Structures are given as C-alpha cells and as structure tokens.
Amino acid sequence: MCEPMNNPRHNYDVLVIGGGPAGLAAAVCATQARARVAIVDDNFGPGGQIWRGEHRQAKSPEAAEWLNRARVKQVEFIGGARVYDQPEKGLLLAEMFDGALELRYRKLILATGARELFLPFPGWTLPNVTGAGGLQALVKSGLPIEGKRVVVAGSGPLLLAVAAYLLKRGAEVALIAEQAPLKSLLSFGLGLWRAPGKIIQAISLKRELAGVPHIAGCWPVAANGEERLQRVKLRRGRKTWDVICDYLACGFHLAPNVELAIFLGCEAPDGVVLVDEFQRTTVPDVYCAGEATGIGGLELSLVEGQIAGLAATDQWEKARALFAKRRKLQLFADLLNRTFALRDELKTMPQPDTIVCRCEDVSFAQLEKQPAWRAAKLHTRCGMGPCQGRICGAAIEFLLGWRPESARPPVFPVKVRSLIQDITPTAGEGK
Amino acid sequence: MSSRVFDLAIVGGGVVGAACALEAARAGLSVVVIESGVIGGGATAAGMGHIVVMDDSDAQFALTHYSQQLWREIAPELPGDVEYEECGTIWVAAGEEEMIEARRKAGFYQARGVAAEILDAGALAEAEPNLRRGLAGGLLVPGDGVVYPPCAARYFLERAQSLGAQLRLGRPAVLLGDDGVTLSDGAFISAGVTVNATGAWAPLLTPGIDVLARKGHLLITDRYPGFAQRQLVELGYLKSAHSIGSDSVAFNVQPRKTGQVLIGSSRQYGPKGPKGEDDPKVEAAILSRMLARACEYMPGVSRLSAIRAWTGFRAATPDKLPLIGPCPGHERLYLATGHEGLGITTSMGTAKLLVDQLLNRRPAIPTAPYLPSRAYQEAAHA
Amino acid sequence: MPETITLLINGRSVTVPEGSVVSTAVALSGATVFRRSVTGERRAPLCGMGICFECRVTINGWPHARSCQILCRDGMDVRTDE
C-alpha cells in the first residue's frame, strides 16, 4: 500500500506565493488588517532572489526593513515548499522534501518573481557556464569563488550587481559584456534622473567595479573547454576574441515567472500577468505583484506588493495612495526594458547543432524544422522534460517567435505520492 | 486553388489517418491528408502507444493480431524517434480469480499462435521486481510492443509524401461532401472518396455516427531506466474498458525507451465544459485514483518524480470495435475511426482493410465486424 | 544543534555548515559534473534557483534529486553521474 500524503492543514486569510520583495511587502501590508498571512517559497528563507540569504544578515536597508517588518508582524514563512496544484478553488498543494502540504486561503497573492532569460550559444551547456544571477545564487549558497576568474555576460542591470558581488567574494571578474549598445546604456544613465536613488546606486556600483572592463555591444559567441569551461569567445562588432576563465555568468535579463498564474487561469498575454490598478488578476481573489506582472526592478516590486496586500484586505485608500509612486516607478521600468531589449544579432548565436532544450537535448536545427511550439514538443520532445520549458521557452520565443502553451499539472515536478489525495479525510472536513 | 481531383482525401492526420495515407499511396492512389492542427496531435499524442493483442472478442483479436504483425514487418525501417520496442506485456493477476482469467487468456492466445506464458508469483516477481509482493502471477505476451505515436504518425506521412501524397495543414475541414472536402477558409478539395479519420471528433463531420469521446488521463515521470521491463496491465483492465457507465481507473504502466515511466489509465464519458464541449482539464480526483491504483501494484511508483499529466479523448463505439469502411447513407464517404484505446495498435490493420475495400482487394481478415453498416443493420433489426 | 553537517559525496566525506544545500557540498567535494544529459553531455547547475534541473544527483539511492534546493543532512549518500 502506498502512503497517503502527509497533510498538515493550513488556513489563511491571505496566502502569498513568493517571499521576495513583492511578497514580503504584500504580506506585511495584509497583516495591517489583522489578517492571518503566510508566505510560501521554495527557498529556505525569505528574500527571493535579490535578497537571498539576507534573512540571516541583511546587506541592504530595504531588505532589513521588510524582513524585519515581516518578522515583527508574525507573517508565517513556509520555506522549502513548491506549489504544484490547485485541486479546488481556495486550496493549493505545495510539496516539501518530506511530503505535501494543503494550503487553504481566501485571498491569494502571486509574487512569483522572475527568472533569468537564457539564450543558447555553442558550449553553453558546459559545466561552469551559469546564469549571472545563477552564479550569484550558487555563490551565496556556498560555491567557492575566491580566486576564480569569471566573465560576466548577457544583459541587464543584474550583470553589474553580480559582478560587484563576485568581486566582494574574492573572484577575479575579467570583464562585463553587455549586449545592449553603448548609446542605449548612455540614455539609460541619463534617464536615471527620474529615480535619484538609482543614481546613487549607479555611482556606488561604478566605484565598486572600477578596474573591471565593461564592454557594451558585446556578447558571447561560444564557450569552449574540455569537460568544463575554459574560455569564452566574445564578439563586438566584427571583432571576436577569446577570454580564458573559470566561470561564465551569463544571463540575458529577466523573464517573468507566470506558470502558476496561467495554471490558475489568470490571463497573461505577452508573458506577463494581467492586473488592474489594485493588482487584481482576471481570476477573482487572486492578485499578482512584482516581476511576474512585468520586469520593473526592486522598488516597483515593493510598491506593487504593498498595493496587492492592501487591496486584498480591503484597505483601498491606503492602496490608492501608492498609485502615484507606482506610476513613476513604471516609467523607470519602461526605460529599463527598452534599454536592455535583446538585439536581433543574438538570434545568430546558436548553431544548428547547439542544444536549445537542455532537458531533452534538442538542437536548434531540429527545432527550426518544426512549424510551431506544440508540434515541436510532440515531435522533438523539446519542453517536455522536467523543466517544462522554463529554461528553453523564453529562448525559443525569442529565436522562433513561438508562444508557449498553457500549463498542465503538476505546475512543477513532484513525487507521484503528492498527487494522491488523502485516502481517509479527517473528521469535519468536507471535500 | 488547385483543381486537381485526388483519389482519396483523408481527414485527420493522426496515426490512423497517416497509416491509411501510406497504404493508399503504396497502392498507387493519389492521396491528400487534411489536418487542422499538429500531425499526430489528437488521441495519437495522448495515448500510451501500446501495441497489444487483445482477446475480448474474435474480431478484436483478429484486427489487433493482424496489425501487430504489420507493425513487426515495418519495424526495421522505423526511425529512432518512433522508439519502437518489442518489450512485451504482462497481464498482472492480483488473486486466484484473475489467475483463472490469465490461464483462459493464455489458452486463447496459444490456440491462435500467439506466444503467451503463464508466470507464477515467483516468476512474476523475478520478471518485475518493482511489483508488490503477494500478487498471484500473470500472463506474459512477449510479442507486444510500444511506440511513440506522434513520431510514428509523422513517419507514415513522410513515407506517404515520398510516394506522392499531399498534406494540407492548418485549416480544419468543415464539410465532407460527396465529391470532396470543404475547409474552414472555403477552399474545396476534390476527391473521389473521402475518409473521416478524425477520432473522437468524427461525429462533428459525420453527424449520426455512434462515436463517443471517452476521456483518459495519463502521467509521465522522469527517467528511471529498468523500473519496469514490460508494459504492465492489470487483468481488471478489461472491466474498465468494458464498463460503460461509471468513471473507472485501472493499473497500466509502461516503460518508455527513454526510461520514463508512463502511467495510466482512466476512462470517463464527460465531463463537459461550459459550451458543451469535451473538457480536457486534468481532474485531480481521477488522477489521484489512477495513481493510487498504480501504487497498489507498484508501491515504488509513489516516489517517482511526476513531470506532467494530461488527458486525451478516445473514440468509443458501443460494441468496442472500430468503424472501417463505407459510411451508410453516403455515396463516397468512408470511416476510419472509433478505435477506443487500440488506435495505435490497429492503425496499420485499419489502413489495409480500408484500402482493401476501396480497391476491392481480398482482405487478410474478414471486414464485416468493422463495417459501419453493421450498426445500422442492428438498428434496423431492433 | 550541530553547526556542521557531514555527508558523503561519491563516497568521499564532506563537511559543510548547517543549512547548506547539497549542491554546495558537491561543489566543495571538488566534483564539477553533476549529471549526464540524455546524449551524455556533462552538466552542472545553471540557474541556481531550482528550475533548470541540471543539478540533479542521486541521494540515498533515489535519483533526480535537485541538489540546489535540498538541505544537507548528516549521513546523506550523494552520488553524481561522472
């Protein structure tokens, strides 16, 4: 006989999925209405990606502020838990290492954040080629990087933050290669007047990174090495050259995590969750805040999270009071996304035999033969592996223009036993 | 638009339509296949790809056995992504009552020249160590196989195209007339004979035929090579395939060539969505029952990593036999549908019987049990 | 509460701070390769956040464990594909 899943039951007024800035802000604001609030996150501590590990020791004042407020307001944090199914309205299932959890809620706030956008190029599957945020996360989790030579490449402000972090941890950052053209970066710099806090950040980053070459209009064309990465070939204009390195931290900006929202029925055209002014999705009682509604940076996530938390607990006036600030930050977000838009030349990075789907080893040539996503999935297995297109999906949309389809359960791979409902319901629980 | 008249227009690019196209092209007919979506994208994509000999009726046996031999003949030329493998089936007996059934089944197969071997409890445990202790035994049918159906459908179509068959992708057929097919954009394709091979959607194009959509759930895991060696099916499976009314599940586990484990099976009529359409949503309760059933036979399944669940719609007929042949009341319309859970297996036999009837060739097995007119004759006699 | 955890990576004993994830222990053991892809390529973690599945290892006999999101426990037996 197989065991029924371990079913501790949890009932919340407001359930927040994602413990990054947006989720923390939402949860804290929801507690202002004396709601019973919990945050669910697959990481072991709150903070999401940007504040990873800072619950033990905060590095930035905002992290300290929000993590502390969440603690003080007694927001329950359920870590190491990944949501994978919604068997009925008002009930989510999350899997932990030892079993599954039933989470009941009246209002749901999705603060699922974003992931890095990966683009394939020859050799990108070699060990020690990682995402930019990916390498930062790995180092924060204990990967030794002191004395190692790192090339940081791809696109987005994340590259600078990663490079600065790696330097602090004793790595040698050989260079930062940003695909956006120099003139875009200069406009971005000029556009920072809209967000004075960002200018200070930018200046301090510039100081930290003094001595590290920062090259615009530059991107990787190949990663090479026997058994692991040994060098990267970069291109700028017509010039290509090799850089010897131990790690290539490469990510092309961010893509919103919308799988759970889509699974729950939220409309998400163009790959971002659609929300109204109160951060309400198209599904009743489901809100969404932060990068999942569109990449916009830390401060916008914090404001959106606050509005969602306030709206979910009917604190409408307080929510409205934040609209102006959100509007301003959205202008910055628009500038951000325009600046780091991916150039067409990146579509020439993959060669015919470059692997695009890493789970199933499907090459670019195999994909190009297919007419659309579903045909590609069925006939090449692309996107049918455990990551379910989370790594290759955005790349394929960029390279071939195909929009991924709706999500089927489980939203994330889980043990089979997590899909088997209780054999004996507890007394008093109707189903 | 082309004013060409095809000998044969096949509506439906699933494994059945594709097999028919190949057989027709081989026989020298000019063929066009009309597929609105993805080749092999319907039940072909959803199903298990089990190539199995069934014994629940003489007619079912004849068709599945004939088809299995045709699969075996074509096997050497199938490309790698079709993943054809003759892994065999073990029909698992949970108790003594089912062992009696297993022995009856063995006798049936052996009398008809199909290799079948009774396994006692010890032999079963040795053959499949991940089955739970305490099962009574089983029946091994080593000649059964598995394939990956969407690639098989694609391969059949590619071969058919190499013999001159045409493909019209992307627009659904909306009308099957006496002299051809009208597509959704108004385009008309002239054909001497039209074949409705659209599976569970067949009644949309040919109203009145007795085909109902029978929903099934499946789940696939990550790679666990060696977890199961053969397709494993409980002997109670037939109860599920036969029961008409209630929602039922049965133990049915398949090792894929990739090492992934495919878990089924379930059968339901309905539920319907808001517009009366068949609702493809994965139902947590049914999935749970199906997986629980699988765990009853193979406890280790509970710890496997489940990557994805999905549903599909089988085309079910009242007597469990497909419709292969001329459609009563229509001049030049043939049916190749109603295969329920045996579409992959019997696709090749269906293709032969269809073309045999079109060209008045002598069929290898009697076609009478599968004629669409049989249902109407029964109705006339009722 | 112990401050360190000791576990086996490919048979070698590795000690890590409590709260470390298994992928850290693998990296500290000196192993570069976590798994082999379906065509045999050597793979190691890519995303660092639990969605790429390249960090999969076998823990206590059970394969496909995403090491970057599993906490180390004393006595764990971790095997990578070499």
CSV table of N, CA and C in Angstrom, one decimal, chain A residues 254-359:
chain,number,residue,atom,x,y,z
A,254,LEU,N,15.7,39.4,-17.7
A,254,LEU,CA,14.8,38.5,-16.9
A,254,LEU,C,13.5,38.2,-17.6
A,255,ALA,N,12.9,37.1,-17.3
A,255,ALA,CA,11.6,36.7,-17.8
A,255,ALA,C,10.7,36.4,-16.6
A,256,PRO,N,9.4,36.9,-16.6
A,256,PRO,CA,8.5,36.7,-15.5
A,256,PRO,C,8.1,35.3,-15.3
A,257,ASN,N,8.0,34.9,-14.1
A,257,ASN,CA,7.5,33.5,-13.7
A,257,ASN,C,6.0,33.5,-13.7
A,258,VAL,N,5.4,33.1,-14.8
A,258,VAL,CA,3.9,33.2,-14.9
A,258,VAL,C,3.2,31.8,-14.9
A,259,GLU,N,4.0,30.7,-14.8
A,259,GLU,CA,3.4,29.4,-14.9
A,259,GLU,C,2.3,29.2,-13.9
A,260,LEU,N,2.5,29.5,-12.7
A,260,LEU,CA,1.4,29.3,-11.7
A,260,LEU,C,0.2,30.1,-12.0
A,261,ALA,N,0.4,31.4,-12.3
A,261,ALA,CA,-0.7,32.3,-12.7
A,261,ALA,C,-1.5,31.7,-13.8
A,262,ILE,N,-0.8,31.3,-14.9
A,262,ILE,CA,-1.5,30.7,-16.0
A,262,ILE,C,-2.3,29.4,-15.6
A,263,PHE,N,-1.6,28.6,-14.8
A,263,PHE,CA,-2.3,27.4,-14.4
A,263,PHE,C,-3.5,27.7,-13.6
A,264,LEU,N,-3.6,28.8,-12.8
A,264,LEU,CA,-4.7,29.1,-12.1
A,264,LEU,C,-5.8,29.8,-12.9
A,265,GLY,N,-5.5,30.1,-14.2
A,265,GLY,CA,-6.5,30.7,-15.1
A,265,GLY,C,-6.3,32.1,-15.3
A,266,CYS,N,-5.3,32.7,-14.8
A,266,CYS,CA,-5.1,34.2,-14.9
A,266,CYS,C,-4.7,34.5,-16.4
A,267,GLU,N,-5.2,35.5,-16.9
A,267,GLU,CA,-4.8,35.9,-18.3
A,267,GLU,C,-3.4,36.5,-18.2
A,268,ALA,N,-2.5,36.0,-19.1
A,268,ALA,CA,-1.2,36.5,-19.2
A,268,ALA,C,-0.7,36.6,-20.6
A,269,PRO,N,-1.3,37.6,-21.4
A,269,PRO,CA,-0.9,37.7,-22.7
A,269,PRO,C,0.5,38.3,-22.7
A,270,ASP,N,1.3,38.1,-23.7
A,270,ASP,CA,2.7,38.6,-23.8
A,270,ASP,C,3.5,38.2,-22.7
A,271,GLY,N,3.2,37.1,-22.0
A,271,GLY,CA,4.1,36.6,-21.0
A,271,GLY,C,4.2,37.3,-19.7
A,272,VAL,N,3.3,38.3,-19.4
A,272,VAL,CA,3.2,38.9,-18.1
A,272,VAL,C,1.7,38.8,-17.6
A,273,VAL,N,1.6,38.7,-16.3
A,273,VAL,CA,0.3,38.5,-15.7
A,273,VAL,C,-0.5,39.8,-15.8
A,274,LEU,N,-1.7,39.8,-16.3
A,274,LEU,CA,-2.5,41.0,-16.5
A,274,LEU,C,-3.1,41.3,-15.1
A,275,VAL,N,-2.9,42.6,-14.7
A,275,VAL,CA,-3.5,43.0,-13.4
A,275,VAL,C,-4.2,44.4,-13.6
A,276,ASP,N,-5.1,44.7,-12.7
A,276,ASP,CA,-5.7,46.0,-12.8
A,276,ASP,C,-5.0,47.0,-11.8
A,277,GLU,N,-5.6,48.1,-11.5
A,277,GLU,CA,-4.8,49.1,-10.7
A,277,GLU,C,-4.6,48.6,-9.3
A,278,PHE,N,-5.5,47.7,-8.9
A,278,PHE,CA,-5.3,47.1,-7.5
A,278,PHE,C,-4.5,45.8,-7.5
A,279,GLN,N,-3.8,45.5,-8.6
A,279,GLN,CA,-3.0,44.3,-8.7
A,279,GLN,C,-3.9,43.1,-8.8
A,280,ARG,N,-5.2,43.2,-9.2
A,280,ARG,CA,-6.1,42.0,-9.3
A,280,ARG,C,-5.9,41.4,-10.6
A,281,THR,N,-5.8,40.1,-10.6
A,281,THR,CA,-5.7,39.4,-11.9
A,281,THR,C,-7.1,39.1,-12.4
A,282,THR,N,-7.2,38.4,-13.5
A,282,THR,CA,-8.5,38.2,-14.1
A,282,THR,C,-9.3,37.0,-13.4
A,283,VAL,N,-8.6,36.4,-12.4
A,283,VAL,CA,-9.3,35.4,-11.6
A,283,VAL,C,-9.7,36.0,-10.2
A,284,PRO,N,-10.9,35.9,-9.8
A,284,PRO,CA,-11.4,36.5,-8.6
A,284,PRO,C,-10.5,36.0,-7.4
A,285,ASP,N,-10.2,37.0,-6.5
A,285,ASP,CA,-9.5,36.7,-5.3
A,285,ASP,C,-8.0,36.3,-5.5
A,286,VAL,N,-7.6,36.5,-6.7
A,286,VAL,CA,-6.1,36.2,-7.0
A,286,VAL,C,-5.5,37.5,-7.4
A,287,TYR,N,-4.4,37.9,-6.7
A,287,TYR,CA,-3.7,39.1,-7.0
A,287,TYR,C,-2.3,38.8,-7.5
A,288,CYS,N,-1.6,39.7,-8.2
A,288,CYS,CA,-0.3,39.4,-8.6
A,288,CYS,C,0.5,40.7,-8.5
A,289,ALA,N,1.7,40.6,-8.0
A,289,ALA,CA,2.6,41.8,-7.8
A,289,ALA,C,4.0,41.4,-8.1
A,290,GLY,N,4.8,42.4,-8.5
A,290,GLY,CA,6.2,42.2,-8.7
A,290,GLY,C,6.5,41.8,-10.1
A,291,GLU,N,7.7,41.2,-10.3
A,291,GLU,CA,8.2,41.0,-11.6
A,291,GLU,C,7.3,40.1,-12.5
A,292,ALA,N,6.5,39.3,-11.9
A,292,ALA,CA,5.5,38.5,-12.7
A,292,ALA,C,4.6,39.3,-13.5
A,293,THR,N,4.3,40.6,-13.0
A,293,THR,CA,3.4,41.4,-13.8
A,293,THR,C,4.2,42.2,-14.8
A,294,GLY,N,5.5,42.0,-14.9
A,294,GLY,CA,6.3,42.8,-15.8
A,294,GLY,C,7.6,43.2,-15.1
A,295,ILE,N,8.7,43.0,-15.8
A,295,ILE,CA,10.0,43.3,-15.1
A,295,ILE,C,10.1,44.7,-14.9
A,296,GLY,N,10.4,45.1,-13.6
A,296,GLY,CA,10.4,46.5,-13.3
A,296,GLY,C,11.4,46.9,-12.2
A,297,GLY,N,12.1,45.9,-11.6
A,297,GLY,CA,13.0,46.3,-10.6
A,297,GLY,C,12.5,46.2,-9.2
A,298,LEU,N,13.4,46.4,-8.3
A,298,LEU,CA,13.1,46.2,-6.8
A,298,LEU,C,12.0,47.1,-6.3
A,299,GLU,N,12.2,48.4,-6.6
A,299,GLU,CA,11.3,49.4,-5.9
A,299,GLU,C,9.8,49.2,-6.5
A,300,LEU,N,9.7,49.0,-7.7
A,300,LEU,CA,8.4,48.8,-8.3
A,300,LEU,C,7.7,47.6,-7.7
A,301,SER,N,8.5,46.5,-7.5
A,301,SER,CA,8.0,45.3,-6.9
A,301,SER,C,7.5,45.6,-5.5
A,302,LEU,N,8.3,46.4,-4.7
A,302,LEU,CA,7.8,46.7,-3.4
A,302,LEU,C,6.5,47.4,-3.4
A,303,VAL,N,6.4,48.4,-4.2
A,303,VAL,CA,5.1,49.2,-4.3
A,303,VAL,C,4.0,48.3,-4.7
A,304,GLU,N,4.2,47.5,-5.8
A,304,GLU,CA,3.1,46.6,-6.2
A,304,GLU,C,2.7,45.7,-5.2
A,305,GLY,N,3.7,45.1,-4.4
A,305,GLY,CA,3.4,44.2,-3.4
A,305,GLY,C,2.5,44.9,-2.3
A,306,GLN,N,2.9,46.1,-2.0
A,306,GLN,CA,2.1,46.8,-0.9
A,306,GLN,C,0.7,47.0,-1.4
A,307,ILE,N,0.5,47.4,-2.6
A,307,ILE,CA,-0.8,47.7,-3.2
A,307,ILE,C,-1.6,46.4,-3.1
A,308,ALA,N,-1.0,45.3,-3.5
A,308,ALA,CA,-1.7,44.0,-3.6
A,308,ALA,C,-2.1,43.6,-2.2
A,309,GLY,N,-1.2,43.7,-1.2
A,309,GLY,CA,-1.5,43.3,0.2
A,309,GLY,C,-2.6,44.2,0.8
A,310,LEU,N,-2.6,45.5,0.4
A,310,LEU,CA,-3.7,46.4,0.9
A,310,LEU,C,-5.0,46.1,0.3
A,311,ALA,N,-5.0,45.9,-1.0
A,311,ALA,CA,-6.2,45.7,-1.8
A,311,ALA,C,-6.8,44.3,-1.3
A,312,ALA,N,-6.0,43.3,-1.1
A,312,ALA,CA,-6.5,42.0,-0.7
A,312,ALA,C,-7.2,42.1,0.6
A,313,THR,N,-6.9,43.1,1.4
A,313,THR,CA,-7.5,43.2,2.7
A,313,THR,C,-8.4,44.4,2.8
A,314,ASP,N,-8.9,44.8,1.6
A,314,ASP,CA,-9.9,45.9,1.5
A,314,ASP,C,-9.4,47.3,2.1
A,315,GLN,N,-8.1,47.5,2.1
A,315,GLN,CA,-7.5,48.8,2.6
A,315,GLN,C,-7.4,49.7,1.3
A,316,TRP,N,-8.5,50.1,0.7
A,316,TRP,CA,-8.4,50.7,-0.6
A,316,TRP,C,-7.8,52.0,-0.6
A,317,GLU,N,-8.0,52.9,0.4
A,317,GLU,CA,-7.5,54.2,0.4
A,317,GLU,C,-5.9,54.2,0.5
A,318,LYS,N,-5.5,53.3,1.4
A,318,LYS,CA,-4.0,53.2,1.5
A,318,LYS,C,-3.4,52.7,0.2
A,319,ALA,N,-4.1,51.8,-0.4
A,319,ALA,CA,-3.6,51.3,-1.7
A,319,ALA,C,-3.6,52.4,-2.8
A,320,ARG,N,-4.7,53.2,-2.8
A,320,ARG,CA,-4.7,54.3,-3.8
A,320,ARG,C,-3.6,55.3,-3.6
A,321,ALA,N,-3.2,55.4,-2.3
A,321,ALA,CA,-2.2,56.4,-2.0
A,321,ALA,C,-0.9,56.1,-2.6
A,322,LEU,N,-0.7,54.8,-3.0
A,322,LEU,CA,0.6,54.4,-3.6
A,322,LEU,C,0.6,54.5,-5.2
A,323,PHE,N,-0.5,54.8,-5.7
A,323,PHE,CA,-0.6,54.7,-7.2
A,323,PHE,C,0.4,55.7,-7.9
A,324,ALA,N,0.5,56.9,-7.3
A,324,ALA,CA,1.4,57.8,-8.0
A,324,ALA,C,2.8,57.3,-8.0
A,325,LYS,N,3.2,56.8,-6.9
A,325,LYS,CA,4.6,56.3,-6.8
A,325,LYS,C,4.8,55.1,-7.8
A,326,ARG,N,3.8,54.3,-7.9
A,326,ARG,CA,3.9,53.2,-8.8
A,326,ARG,C,4.0,53.7,-10.2
A,327,ARG,N,3.3,54.7,-10.5
A,327,ARG,CA,3.3,55.2,-11.9
A,327,ARG,C,4.7,55.7,-12.2
A,328,LYS,N,5.3,56.4,-11.3
A,328,LYS,CA,6.7,56.9,-11.5
A,328,LYS,C,7.6,55.8,-11.7
A,329,LEU,N,7.5,54.8,-10.9
A,329,LEU,CA,8.5,53.7,-11.0
A,329,LEU,C,8.2,52.9,-12.3
A,330,GLN,N,7.0,52.9,-12.8
A,330,GLN,CA,6.7,52.2,-14.0
A,330,GLN,C,7.4,52.9,-15.2
A,331,LEU,N,7.6,54.2,-15.1
A,331,LEU,CA,8.3,54.9,-16.1
A,331,LEU,C,9.8,54.4,-16.1
A,332,PHE,N,10.3,54.2,-14.9
A,332,PHE,CA,11.7,53.7,-14.9
A,332,PHE,C,11.8,52.3,-15.4
A,333,ALA,N,10.7,51.5,-15.1
A,333,ALA,CA,10.7,50.1,-15.6
A,333,ALA,C,10.7,50.1,-17.1
A,334,ASP,N,9.9,51.0,-17.7
A,334,ASP,CA,9.8,51.0,-19.2
A,334,ASP,C,11.2,51.4,-19.8
A,335,LEU,N,11.9,52.3,-19.1
A,335,LEU,CA,13.2,52.7,-19.6
A,335,LEU,C,14.1,51.5,-19.5
A,336,LEU,N,14.0,50.8,-18.4
A,336,LEU,CA,14.9,49.6,-18.1
A,336,LEU,C,14.7,48.6,-19.2
A,337,ASN,N,13.4,48.3,-19.5
A,337,ASN,CA,13.2,47.2,-20.5
A,337,ASN,C,13.5,47.6,-21.9
A,338,ARG,N,13.4,48.9,-22.2
A,338,ARG,CA,13.8,49.4,-23.5
A,338,ARG,C,15.3,49.3,-23.7
A,339,THR,N,16.0,49.7,-22.6
A,339,THR,CA,17.4,49.8,-22.7
A,339,THR,C,18.0,48.4,-23.0
A,340,PHE,N,17.5,47.4,-22.3
A,340,PHE,CA,18.1,46.1,-22.3
A,340,PHE,C,17.4,45.1,-23.3
A,341,ALA,N,16.6,45.7,-24.2
A,341,ALA,CA,15.9,44.9,-25.2
A,341,ALA,C,17.0,44.0,-26.0
A,342,LEU,N,16.6,42.8,-26.3
A,342,LEU,CA,17.6,41.9,-26.9
A,342,LEU,C,17.8,42.2,-28.4
A,343,ARG,N,19.0,42.4,-28.8
A,343,ARG,CA,19.2,42.7,-30.2
A,343,ARG,C,19.1,41.5,-31.1
A,344,ASP,N,18.7,41.8,-32.4
A,344,ASP,CA,18.5,40.7,-33.3
A,344,ASP,C,19.7,39.8,-33.5
A,345,GLU,N,20.9,40.4,-33.4
A,345,GLU,CA,22.1,39.6,-33.7
A,345,GLU,C,22.2,38.4,-32.8
A,346,LEU,N,21.6,38.5,-31.6
A,346,LEU,CA,21.6,37.3,-30.7
A,346,LEU,C,20.9,36.1,-31.2
A,347,LYS,N,20.1,36.3,-32.2
A,347,LYS,CA,19.4,35.2,-32.8
A,347,LYS,C,20.4,34.3,-33.7
A,348,THR,N,21.5,34.9,-33.9
A,348,THR,CA,22.5,34.2,-34.7
A,348,THR,C,23.5,33.4,-33.8
A,349,MET,N,23.3,33.5,-32.5
A,349,MET,CA,24.3,32.8,-31.6
A,349,MET,C,24.2,31.3,-31.8
A,350,PRO,N,23.0,30.7,-31.7
A,350,PRO,CA,23.0,29.2,-31.8
A,350,PRO,C,23.4,28.7,-33.2
A,351,GLN,N,24.2,27.7,-33.2
A,351,GLN,CA,24.5,27.0,-34.5
A,351,GLN,C,23.5,25.8,-34.6
A,352,PRO,N,23.4,25.2,-35.8
A,352,PRO,CA,22.4,24.1,-36.0
A,352,PRO,C,22.5,23.0,-34.9
A,353,ASP,N,23.8,22.7,-34.5
A,353,ASP,CA,23.9,21.6,-33.5
A,353,ASP,C,23.9,22.1,-32.1
A,354,THR,N,23.6,23.4,-31.9
A,354,THR,CA,23.6,23.9,-30.5
A,354,THR,C,22.4,23.4,-29.8
A,355,ILE,N,22.5,22.9,-28.6
A,355,ILE,CA,21.4,22.4,-27.9
A,355,ILE,C,20.6,23.5,-27.3
A,356,VAL,N,19.3,23.5,-27.6
A,356,VAL,CA,18.4,24.5,-27.1
A,356,VAL,C,17.6,24.0,-25.9
A,357,CYS,N,17.0,22.8,-26.0
A,357,CYS,CA,16.3,22.2,-24.9
A,357,CYS,C,17.3,21.3,-24.1
A,358,ARG,N,17.7,21.7,-23.0
A,358,ARG,CA,18.7,21.0,-22.2
A,358,ARG,C,18.2,19.7,-21.6
A,359,CYS,N,16.9,19.7,-21.2
A,359,CYS,CA,16.4,18.5,-20.6
A,359,CYS,C,16.4,17.4,-21.6
